[in-house]
Coordinates of C-alpha atoms and ligand atoms in Angstrom, one line a residue:
X19 CA 65.1 136.3 126.1
X20 CA 64.0 133.3 124.1
X21 CA 66.6 130.4 124.0
X22 CA 68.7 130.1 120.9
X23 CA 69.6 126.7 119.5
X24 CA 72.3 126.3 116.8
X25 CA 72.0 123.3 114.5
X26 CA 74.4 123.2 111.6
X27 CA 72.9 123.2 108.1
X28 CA 76.3 122.5 106.6
X29 CA 76.3 119.6 104.1
X30 CA 78.8 117.7 106.1
X31 CA 76.6 117.9 109.2
X32 CA 73.5 117.2 107.1
X33 CA 75.2 114.0 105.8
X34 CA 75.6 113.0 109.4
X35 CA 71.9 113.5 110.2
X36 CA 71.6 117.2 111.2
X37 CA 68.3 117.6 109.4
X38 CA 66.6 114.8 111.4
X39 CA 68.1 116.2 114.6
X40 CA 66.7 119.7 113.7
X41 CA 63.2 118.2 113.1
X42 CA 63.3 116.3 116.4
X43 CA 64.3 119.4 118.3
X44 CA 61.6 121.5 116.6
X45 CA 59.0 118.7 117.4
X46 CA 60.1 118.6 121.0
X47 CA 59.9 122.3 121.4
X48 CA 56.3 122.3 119.9
X49 CA 55.3 119.4 122.1
X50 CA 56.6 121.0 125.3
X51 CA 55.2 124.5 124.2
X52 CA 58.7 126.1 124.5
X53 CA 59.4 129.1 122.3
X54 CA 63.0 129.0 121.0
X55 CA 64.9 130.3 118.0
X56 CA 66.7 127.7 115.9
X57 CA 69.6 129.0 113.9
X58 CA 71.0 126.9 111.1
X59 CA 74.7 127.8 111.4
X60 CA 77.6 126.4 109.5
X61 CA 79.9 123.7 110.9
X62 CA 82.9 124.6 113.1
X63 CA 84.6 121.7 111.3
X64 CA 84.9 118.9 113.9
X65 CA 83.1 116.4 111.8
X66 CA 83.6 113.6 114.4
X67 CA 81.3 115.6 116.7
X68 CA 78.6 116.5 114.1
X69 CA 75.8 117.0 114.3
X70 CA 77.0 119.3 117.0
X71 CA 74.2 121.3 118.6
X72 CA 74.9 124.4 120.6
X73 CA 72.7 126.4 122.9
X74 CA 73.3 130.0 124.0
X75 CA 73.2 130.2 127.8
X76 CA 73.8 133.0 130.3
X77 CA 77.4 131.6 130.6
X78 CA 78.0 131.4 126.9
X79 CA 77.5 128.6 124.4
X80 CA 77.3 125.0 125.4
X81 CA 77.8 122.3 122.8
X82 CA 76.4 118.7 122.6
X83 CA 77.5 116.1 120.1
X84 CA 77.3 114.0 118.1
X85 CA 73.6 114.3 118.7
X86 CA 71.2 111.7 117.4
X87 CA 67.4 112.2 117.0
X88 CA 67.0 109.6 119.8
X89 CA 69.0 111.8 122.1
X90 CA 66.6 114.8 121.8
X91 CA 64.0 113.9 124.4
X92 CA 66.6 113.2 127.1
X93 CA 68.4 116.4 126.2
X94 CA 65.3 118.4 127.0
X95 CA 64.7 116.3 130.1
X96 CA 68.3 117.1 131.2
X97 CA 67.7 120.9 130.7
X98 CA 70.0 121.4 127.7
X99 CA 68.4 124.7 126.9
X100 CA 70.3 126.1 129.9
X101 CA 73.4 123.9 129.4
X102 CA 72.4 120.9 131.5
X103 CA 74.5 117.8 131.6
X104 CA 73.9 114.9 129.3
X105 CA 76.0 112.1 127.8
X106 CA 76.4 114.2 124.7
X107 CA 77.5 117.3 126.7
X108 CA 80.8 118.8 125.4
X109 CA 80.8 122.1 127.4
X110 CA 82.0 125.4 125.9
X111 CA 83.0 124.8 122.2
X112 CA 86.0 127.1 122.7
X113 CA 87.4 124.7 125.3
X114 CA 87.0 121.5 123.2
X115 CA 90.7 120.7 122.5
X116 CA 90.1 120.4 118.7
X117 CA 89.0 124.0 118.6
X118 CA 91.1 125.4 121.5
X119 CA 94.3 124.4 119.7
X120 CA 93.4 126.3 116.6
X121 CA 94.2 129.8 115.4
X122 CA 91.0 130.9 113.7
X123 CA 91.5 133.9 111.5
X124 CA 89.8 133.0 108.2
X125 CA 87.3 130.7 109.9
X126 CA 86.7 132.9 112.9
X127 CA 82.9 133.0 112.3
X128 CA 82.4 129.7 110.6
X129 CA 80.0 127.6 112.7
X130 CA 79.5 130.5 115.1
X131 CA 77.2 133.0 113.2
X132 CA 74.0 132.7 111.2
X133 CA 75.5 132.4 107.7
X134 CA 72.8 134.5 106.1
X135 CA 72.5 137.2 108.7
X136 CA 74.5 140.3 107.7
X137 CA 73.8 141.7 111.2
X138 CA 75.4 138.6 112.8
X139 CA 78.3 139.0 110.4
X140 CA 78.9 142.6 111.3
X141 CA 78.6 141.8 115.0
X142 CA 81.5 139.5 114.7
X143 CA 83.8 141.9 112.8
X144 CA 82.4 141.4 109.4
X145 CA 82.8 144.3 106.9
X146 CA 85.6 146.0 109.0
X147 CA 88.1 144.9 106.3
X148 CA 86.1 146.4 103.5
X149 CA 85.4 149.6 105.4
X150 CA 89.2 150.0 105.9
X151 CA 89.9 149.2 102.3
X152 CA 87.5 151.9 101.1
X153 CA 89.7 154.4 103.0
X154 CA 92.8 153.4 101.0
X155 CA 93.9 153.8 97.4
X156 CA 93.8 150.6 95.3
X157 CA 97.6 150.5 95.2
X158 CA 97.7 150.7 99.0
X159 CA 95.2 147.8 99.4
X160 CA 97.4 145.7 97.0
X161 CA 100.5 146.7 99.1
X162 CA 98.8 145.5 102.3
X163 CA 97.9 142.2 100.8
X164 CA 101.4 141.8 99.4
X165 CA 102.9 142.8 102.8
X166 CA 100.8 140.2 104.6
X167 CA 102.6 137.5 102.8
X168 CA 99.3 135.8 101.7
X169 CA 99.9 133.1 99.1
X170 CA 97.3 131.4 97.0
X171 CA 95.6 128.6 98.9
X172 CA 94.3 126.9 95.7
X173 CA 97.5 124.9 95.2
X174 CA 100.4 126.8 93.6
X175 CA 101.1 129.2 96.6
X176 CA 101.6 132.2 94.3
X177 CA 101.7 135.5 96.2
X178 CA 98.2 137.0 96.0
X179 CA 99.4 140.6 96.2
X180 CA 101.6 140.2 93.1
X181 CA 98.8 138.7 91.1
X182 CA 96.5 141.6 92.1
X183 CA 99.2 144.2 91.2
X184 CA 99.5 142.7 87.7
X185 CA 95.8 143.2 87.2
X186 CA 95.8 146.7 88.8
X187 CA 98.7 147.7 86.4
X188 CA 97.0 146.2 83.3
X189 CA 94.7 148.5 81.4
X190 CA 91.2 147.2 80.5
X191 CA 87.8 148.5 79.9
X192 CA 86.5 145.7 82.0
X193 CA 88.2 143.5 84.6
X194 CA 87.0 140.5 86.5
X195 CA 87.5 138.7 89.9
X196 CA 87.0 135.0 89.5
X197 CA 86.8 132.9 92.6
X198 CA 87.9 129.3 92.1
X199 CA 85.5 127.2 94.2
X200 CA 85.9 124.0 92.1
X201 CA 87.5 122.3 95.2
X202 CA 88.4 119.1 93.4
X203 CA 91.2 117.8 95.6
X204 CA 90.6 114.6 97.5
X205 CA 89.9 115.1 101.2
X206 CA 89.3 118.9 100.9
X207 CA 86.2 120.8 102.1
X208 CA 87.5 124.2 103.3
X209 CA 86.0 126.1 100.4
X210 CA 82.6 124.4 100.9
X211 CA 82.7 125.1 104.6
X212 CA 83.3 128.9 104.1
X213 CA 80.6 129.2 101.4
X214 CA 78.0 127.4 103.5
X215 CA 79.1 128.7 106.9
X216 CA 80.3 132.3 106.3
X217 CA 79.5 133.3 102.7
X218 CA 79.8 137.0 103.4
X219 CA 83.5 136.7 104.1
X220 CA 84.0 135.5 100.6
X221 CA 81.8 138.3 99.2
X222 CA 83.8 140.8 101.2
X223 CA 87.1 139.4 100.1
X224 CA 86.0 139.5 96.4
X225 CA 84.7 143.0 96.8
X226 CA 88.0 144.2 98.2
X227 CA 89.8 142.4 95.3
X228 CA 87.6 144.3 92.9
X229 CA 88.3 147.7 94.5
X230 CA 92.0 147.0 94.6
X231 CA 92.3 146.0 91.0
X232 CA 89.6 148.0 89.2
X233 CA 87.4 145.0 88.6
X234 CA 83.6 145.6 88.8
X235 CA 82.3 142.1 88.3
X236 CA 83.0 138.9 90.1
X237 CA 82.1 135.2 89.4
X238 CA 82.3 132.3 91.8
X239 CA 82.8 129.1 90.0
X240 CA 81.4 126.4 92.3
X241 CA 81.6 122.7 91.6
X242 CA 78.3 121.1 90.7
X243 CA 78.6 118.6 93.7
X244 CA 78.1 121.5 96.1
X245 CA 74.4 122.4 95.7
X246 CA 74.1 123.6 99.3
X247 CA 77.0 126.0 98.8
X248 CA 75.5 127.3 95.6
X249 CA 72.2 127.9 97.3
X250 CA 73.8 129.7 100.3
X251 CA 76.0 131.8 98.1
X252 CA 73.1 132.9 95.9
X253 CA 71.1 133.9 98.9
X254 CA 74.0 135.7 100.5
X255 CA 74.7 137.7 97.3
X256 CA 71.1 138.8 97.3
X257 CA 71.3 139.9 100.9
X258 CA 74.6 141.8 100.2
X259 CA 73.1 143.5 97.2
X260 CA 70.0 144.6 99.1
X261 CA 72.2 146.0 101.9
X262 CA 74.4 147.9 99.5
X263 CA 77.5 145.9 100.1
X264 CA 77.3 144.9 96.4
X265 CA 76.0 147.1 93.6
X266 CA 76.7 150.4 91.9
X267 CA 78.0 152.0 95.1
X268 CA 79.8 149.6 97.5
X269 CA 78.9 150.8 101.0
X270 CA 78.0 154.2 99.6
X271 CA 81.5 154.6 98.0
X272 CA 82.2 155.6 94.4
X273 CA 83.2 151.9 93.7
X274 CA 80.9 149.5 91.9
X275 CA 81.1 145.8 92.4
X276 CA 78.7 142.9 91.8
X277 CA 78.9 139.2 91.4
X278 CA 77.3 136.0 90.2
X279 CA 77.5 132.4 91.2
X280 CA 78.1 129.9 88.4
X281 CA 78.0 126.1 88.7
X282 CA 80.9 124.1 87.4
X283 CA 81.1 121.5 84.7
X284 CA 82.1 118.5 86.9
X285 CA 85.6 117.9 85.7
X286 CA 88.7 118.0 87.9
X287 CA 90.6 119.9 85.2
X288 CA 88.0 122.7 85.3
X289 CA 89.7 123.7 88.6
X290 CA 92.8 124.6 86.7
X291 CA 92.5 128.3 86.3
X292 CA 92.6 128.6 82.5
X293 CA 90.3 125.6 81.9
X294 CA 88.0 127.2 84.5
X295 CA 87.9 130.4 82.5
X296 CA 87.0 128.4 79.3
X297 CA 84.3 126.7 81.2
X298 CA 82.9 130.0 82.6
X299 CA 82.9 131.3 79.0
X300 CA 80.6 128.4 78.1
X301 CA 83.2 126.3 76.3
X302 CA 84.6 122.9 77.1
X303 CA 87.2 123.2 79.9
X304 CA 90.6 123.0 78.1
X305 CA 93.8 124.3 79.6
X306 CA 95.1 127.4 77.8
X307 CA 98.8 127.9 77.1
X308 CA 100.4 130.7 79.1
X309 CA 101.3 133.5 78.3
X310 CA 99.1 135.3 78.2
X311 CA 98.5 135.2 81.9
X312 CA 94.9 135.5 83.1
X313 CA 96.0 138.7 84.8
X314 CA 96.6 140.2 81.4
X315 CA 94.1 138.3 79.3
X316 CA 91.7 136.2 81.3
X317 CA 87.9 135.9 81.3
X318 CA 86.5 137.1 77.9
X319 CA 90.0 138.3 77.2
X320 CA 90.0 140.9 80.0
X321 CA 92.4 141.3 82.9
X322 CA 91.3 138.8 85.5
X323 CA 92.2 138.0 89.1
X324 CA 91.6 134.3 89.7
X325 CA 91.9 133.2 93.3
X326 CA 90.9 130.3 95.4
X327 CA 88.0 130.8 98.0
X328 CA 90.4 130.7 101.0
X329 CA 92.8 133.2 99.5
X330 CA 89.9 135.6 99.0
X331 CA 88.3 134.8 102.3
X332 CA 91.6 135.6 104.1
X333 CA 91.7 139.1 102.8
X334 CA 89.0 140.7 105.1
X335 CA 91.0 139.7 108.3
X336 CA 94.2 141.1 106.7
X337 CA 92.5 144.4 105.9
X338 CA 90.8 144.4 109.3
X339 CA 93.7 143.6 111.6
X340 CA 96.6 144.7 109.4
X341 CA 99.2 143.0 107.2
X342 CA 101.7 142.8 110.1
X343 CA 99.2 141.0 112.3
X344 CA 98.6 138.3 109.7
X345 CA 102.2 138.0 108.7
X346 CA 103.2 137.4 112.3
X347 CA 101.7 133.9 112.1
X348 CA 103.6 131.2 110.2
X349 CA 107.1 130.2 109.3
X350 CA 109.6 131.1 106.5
X351 CA 107.8 132.3 103.4
X352 CA 104.5 130.6 104.5
X353 CA 102.8 133.4 106.4
X354 CA 99.5 133.5 108.2
X355 CA 97.2 130.5 108.8
X356 CA 96.1 127.6 106.8
X357 CA 92.9 125.5 107.1
X358 CA 94.2 122.0 107.2
X359 CA 91.6 119.4 106.2
X360 CA 92.2 116.1 107.9
X361 CA 90.5 113.2 106.1
X362 CA 90.8 109.6 105.1
X363 CA 91.4 106.8 107.7
X364 CA 91.7 109.1 110.7
X365 CA 90.0 109.2 114.1
X366 CA 89.3 112.9 114.3
X367 CA 88.5 114.1 110.8
X368 CA 87.8 117.8 110.3
X369 CA 89.1 121.3 109.5
X370 CA 91.9 122.6 111.7
X371 CA 93.0 126.2 111.0
X372 CA 96.6 126.8 112.3
X373 CA 99.6 128.9 111.6
X374 CA 102.0 127.3 109.2
X375 CA 104.7 125.3 110.8
X376 CA 103.0 122.4 112.6
X377 CA 104.7 119.1 111.7
X378 CA 102.8 116.5 109.7
X379 CA 103.1 114.1 112.6
X380 CA 101.5 116.6 115.0
X381 CA 98.6 117.0 112.6
X382 CA 98.1 113.3 112.0
X383 CA 98.8 111.8 115.4
X384 CA 97.9 114.5 117.9
X385 CA 95.1 116.4 116.1
X386 CA 93.8 113.6 113.9
X387 CA 94.3 111.0 116.7
X388 CA 95.9 108.5 114.3
X389 CA 93.9 106.1 112.2
X390 CA 90.2 105.3 112.7
X391 CA 91.0 101.6 112.3
X392 CA 93.6 101.8 115.1
X393 CA 96.2 100.3 112.8
X394 CA 99.6 102.0 112.2
X395 CA 99.7 105.0 109.8
X396 CA 101.4 103.9 106.6
X397 CA 101.1 106.9 104.3
X398 CA 99.7 110.4 104.2
X399 CA 98.8 112.0 101.0
X400 CA 99.0 115.8 101.2
X401 CA 97.8 118.2 98.5
X402 CA 95.1 116.2 96.7
X403 CA 95.4 113.6 94.0
X404 CA 98.6 115.2 92.6
X405 CA 100.3 115.3 96.0
X406 CA 103.0 113.0 97.2
X407 CA 102.5 110.1 99.7
X408 CA 104.6 110.8 102.8
X409 CA 105.8 107.8 104.9
X410 CA 106.2 107.9 108.7
X411 CA 109.9 108.8 108.1
X412 CA 108.8 112.2 106.9
X413 CA 106.4 113.1 109.7
X414 CA 108.7 115.8 111.0
X415 CA 108.2 117.9 107.9
X416 CA 106.6 121.2 108.9
X417 CA 103.5 122.4 107.2
X418 CA 105.3 125.0 105.0
X419 CA 105.3 125.3 101.2
X420 CA 109.1 125.2 100.9
X421 CA 109.6 122.4 103.4
X422 CA 107.2 120.2 101.5
X423 CA 108.8 121.1 98.2
X424 CA 112.2 120.1 99.6
X425 CA 110.8 116.6 100.3
X426 CA 109.3 116.4 96.8
X427 CA 105.8 117.0 98.1
X428 CA 103.3 119.8 98.0
X429 CA 100.8 121.4 100.3
X430 CA 98.3 122.2 97.6
X431 CA 94.9 123.1 99.1
X432 CA 96.0 121.6 102.4
X433 CA 94.0 118.5 102.3
X434 CA 95.6 115.4 104.0
X435 CA 94.4 111.9 103.5
X436 CA 95.6 109.3 105.9
X437 CA 96.1 105.6 105.1
X438 CA 96.8 102.7 107.4
X439 CA 99.2 99.8 106.9
X440 CA 96.7 97.9 104.7
X441 CA 97.2 100.4 101.9
X442 CA 98.9 99.0 98.8
X443 CA 101.0 101.8 97.4
X444 CA 101.4 100.1 94.0
X445 CA 97.6 100.3 93.7
X446 CA 97.7 104.0 94.8
X447 CA 100.4 104.7 92.1
X448 CA 98.2 103.0 89.5
X449 CA 95.2 105.0 90.7
X450 CA 97.2 108.3 90.2
X451 CA 97.9 107.4 86.6
X452 CA 94.4 106.3 86.0
X453 CA 93.0 109.5 87.6
X454 CA 95.2 111.5 85.3
X455 CA 94.1 109.5 82.2
X456 CA 90.4 110.0 83.1
X457 CA 90.7 113.7 84.0
X458 CA 93.2 114.8 81.3
X459 CA 91.9 117.6 79.1
X460 CA 93.8 116.0 76.3
X461 CA 95.6 119.0 75.1
X462 CA 99.2 117.8 75.5
X463 CA 100.7 114.4 74.7
X464 CA 102.8 113.6 77.9
X465 CA 99.6 113.8 80.0
X466 CA 97.0 112.4 77.5
X467 CA 99.1 109.5 76.3
X468 CA 101.6 109.2 79.2
X469 CA 99.0 108.6 81.8
X470 CA 97.4 105.7 79.8
X471 CA 100.9 104.2 79.2
X472 CA 101.5 104.6 82.9
X473 CA 98.5 102.5 83.8
X474 CA 99.5 99.8 81.3
X475 CA 103.1 99.7 82.6
X476 CA 102.0 99.5 86.2
X477 CA 99.6 96.7 85.3
X478 CA 102.6 94.8 83.9
X479 CA 104.4 95.2 87.2
X480 CA 101.3 93.9 89.0
X481 CA 101.3 90.9 86.6
X482 CA 105.0 90.3 87.3
X483 CA 106.1 91.0 83.7
X484 CA 109.7 92.2 83.7
X485 CA 109.1 94.3 86.9
X486 CA 112.5 96.0 87.1
X487 CA 112.4 97.0 83.4
X488 CA 108.8 98.3 83.7
X489 CA 109.6 100.1 87.0
X490 CA 112.4 102.0 85.1
X491 CA 110.0 102.7 82.4
X492 CA 107.5 104.2 84.8
X493 CA 110.2 106.4 86.2
X494 CA 111.2 107.5 82.7
X495 CA 107.5 108.2 81.9
X496 CA 107.2 110.3 85.1
X497 CA 110.1 112.5 84.0
X498 CA 108.5 113.0 80.6
X499 CA 105.2 114.0 82.2
X500 CA 106.8 116.2 84.9
X501 CA 108.9 118.2 82.5
X502 CA 106.8 118.0 79.3
X503 CA 103.2 118.6 80.4
X504 CA 101.4 121.9 79.9
X505 CA 99.7 122.1 83.3
X506 CA 100.1 120.6 86.7
X507 CA 97.6 117.7 86.1
X508 CA 100.1 115.9 83.9
X509 CA 103.1 117.7 85.5
X510 CA 102.3 116.6 89.1
X511 CA 100.8 113.1 88.6
X512 CA 104.4 111.9 88.9
X513 CA 104.4 113.0 92.6
X514 CA 102.1 110.4 94.0
X515 CA 103.6 107.8 91.6
X516 CA 107.3 108.5 92.4
X517 CA 106.7 109.0 96.1
X518 CA 105.0 105.6 96.2
X519 CA 108.0 104.0 94.4
X520 CA 110.6 105.8 96.5
X521 CA 109.1 105.5 100.0
X522 CA 107.3 102.2 99.7
X523 CA 109.6 100.0 97.5
X524 CA 108.4 96.8 99.1
X525 CA 105.0 97.3 97.5
X526 CA 106.6 97.3 94.1
X527 CA 108.6 94.1 94.5
X528 CA 107.6 91.2 92.3
X529 CA 104.9 89.4 94.3
X530 CA 103.6 86.2 92.8
X531 CA 101.3 86.0 95.8
X532 CA 99.7 89.3 94.8
X533 CA 99.1 88.0 91.2
X534 CA 97.7 84.8 92.5
X535 CA 95.4 86.7 94.9
X536 CA 94.1 88.9 92.1
Ligands
LIG627 C1 94.3 120.1 87.4 C2 94.2 121.3 88.4 C3 93.1 121.4 89.2 C4 93.0 122.5 90.1 N1 91.9 122.6 90.9 C5 91.8 123.7 91.7 C6 90.7 123.8 92.5 O1 89.8 123.0 92.5 N2 90.6 125.0 93.3 C7 91.6 125.9 93.3 O2 91.4 126.9 93.9 N3 92.7 125.8 92.5 C8 92.8 124.7 91.7 N4 93.9 124.6 90.9 C9 94.9 125.7 90.9 C10 94.5 126.9 90.0 O3 94.9 126.6 88.7 C11 95.0 128.2 90.4 O4 96.4 128.1 90.7 C12 94.3 128.8 91.6 O5 92.9 128.9 91.3 C13 94.8 130.2 91.8 O6 94.3 130.8 93.0 P1 95.2 131.0 94.3 O7 96.4 131.8 93.8 O8 94.3 131.8 95.1 O9 95.6 129.7 94.8 C14 94.1 123.5 90.1 C15 95.2 123.4 89.2 C16 95.3 122.3 88.4 C17 96.5 122.1 87.5
LIG628 S1 98.8 118.3 81.4 FE1 96.9 117.2 80.9 S2 95.3 118.5 81.7 FE2 97.1 119.7 81.6 S3 97.0 120.7 79.5 FE3 98.2 118.8 79.2 S4 96.6 117.3 78.7 FE4 95.5 119.0 79.6

């Protein structure tokens, strides 16, 4: 058998030099006259080890990383094609602690298989969920998804099964499945990793959603900053169509389902589901008032399921292994697993899929290894730019929707960004207001005007102008935005602002030194 070498083609790995490594390996193979197959897989998500190269040996896969082009000659000299030792040797990927501690359900194949090989997908359990779904009635599929406890991974945590049931129960001559791949949250990359590393799982999940709700057409709305994901998804759709997974007769069944990939408009607010629908329809992305819900009147006025990539990509494993299997993981009302994206000032950045329930401290200190700078962790922002900043005092909070809400935080898309003790939380609060002012769609006054007034008021605190009065004004403004905004952009911006004020009051104290320094 000719040797197989796996080199990630994932954009995170490419940013870390995977292309140069691939070229060096191909060059070395040619020079030494060795025949080998190079597979451009996705990333397994340990970015601190990327580019992580793997070779298939008689004893299973052996990983090396992070590999530099200058390592390649010595890797060959050390016999890496048969798993030989080298300074970059990591051993079996499954035994690397970062992977061994995970529960990979949604990401089981990511970084393992060839993303564009349907054969490889099937060999690793792909299409089992769809095959099982085809043997059920739409109502039974919806019941399974509801029973699994799956909640939307895009941010709001709304039960996926209930959303699907609304679309199933709504009459329409045409229905749509829209996948939200706008992935705008800071420090998040789970959607991108799935689309680049295991695109068929998303296609399978969307197809199951279509069959379950009576929708025959799907759209994936991918942010424009993800050109690699767009390319892989387009190729995967083509492969799926040719193989009869998509088309007039899904896997030979009476169900029709097809899909298209659309590139986003480059605005954070276009990730909000109704603004996304406007954008998909070719309009400027503006938030729509609800009702009507997208499930009743969504894309082009038709009943529409709109789900995040991870919500949809989690459906195949549920339909394969059963609702009870999936539901068994997790805590409270947060069932199953969640791909936690660890980013910011952290030693071991990457994607860590685990059952709900790990504490924030375990994630940051044990999995993430603390800060990359080696300084103490000051704050952790969870849930993107609209998420609260948690201080060390809250590290015992378990990763669970309700537990975070009880501490005035949110899980959102499960991105966490770590800050060390040099972070200035007043600046972070200002940044939250500024971000909202820049990204606001402008439809409602509390968000459009409130965020700009928020920046100005915080600037007055920075300048030492009536700090106490202005701090009270910021708090008042946050209440107006929280309760008066039409969508969560204006409604949740108070979370990073208020958590900064509440948990880091010292950073908001009048500081003549700060003024002098700036
Ligand atoms: C300003 C704003 C930005 C959002 N951005 C995203 C996004 O990038 N991706 C996403 O899946 N959901 C995003 N959401 C949440 C969506 O509106 C919606 O809740 C989600 O797509 C529903 O899918 P789910 O139920 O599978 O989570 C955003 C919401 C708001 C208010
Ligand atoms: S809260 Fe902001 S983004 Fe949302 S509808 Fe109002 S103006 Fe638009």
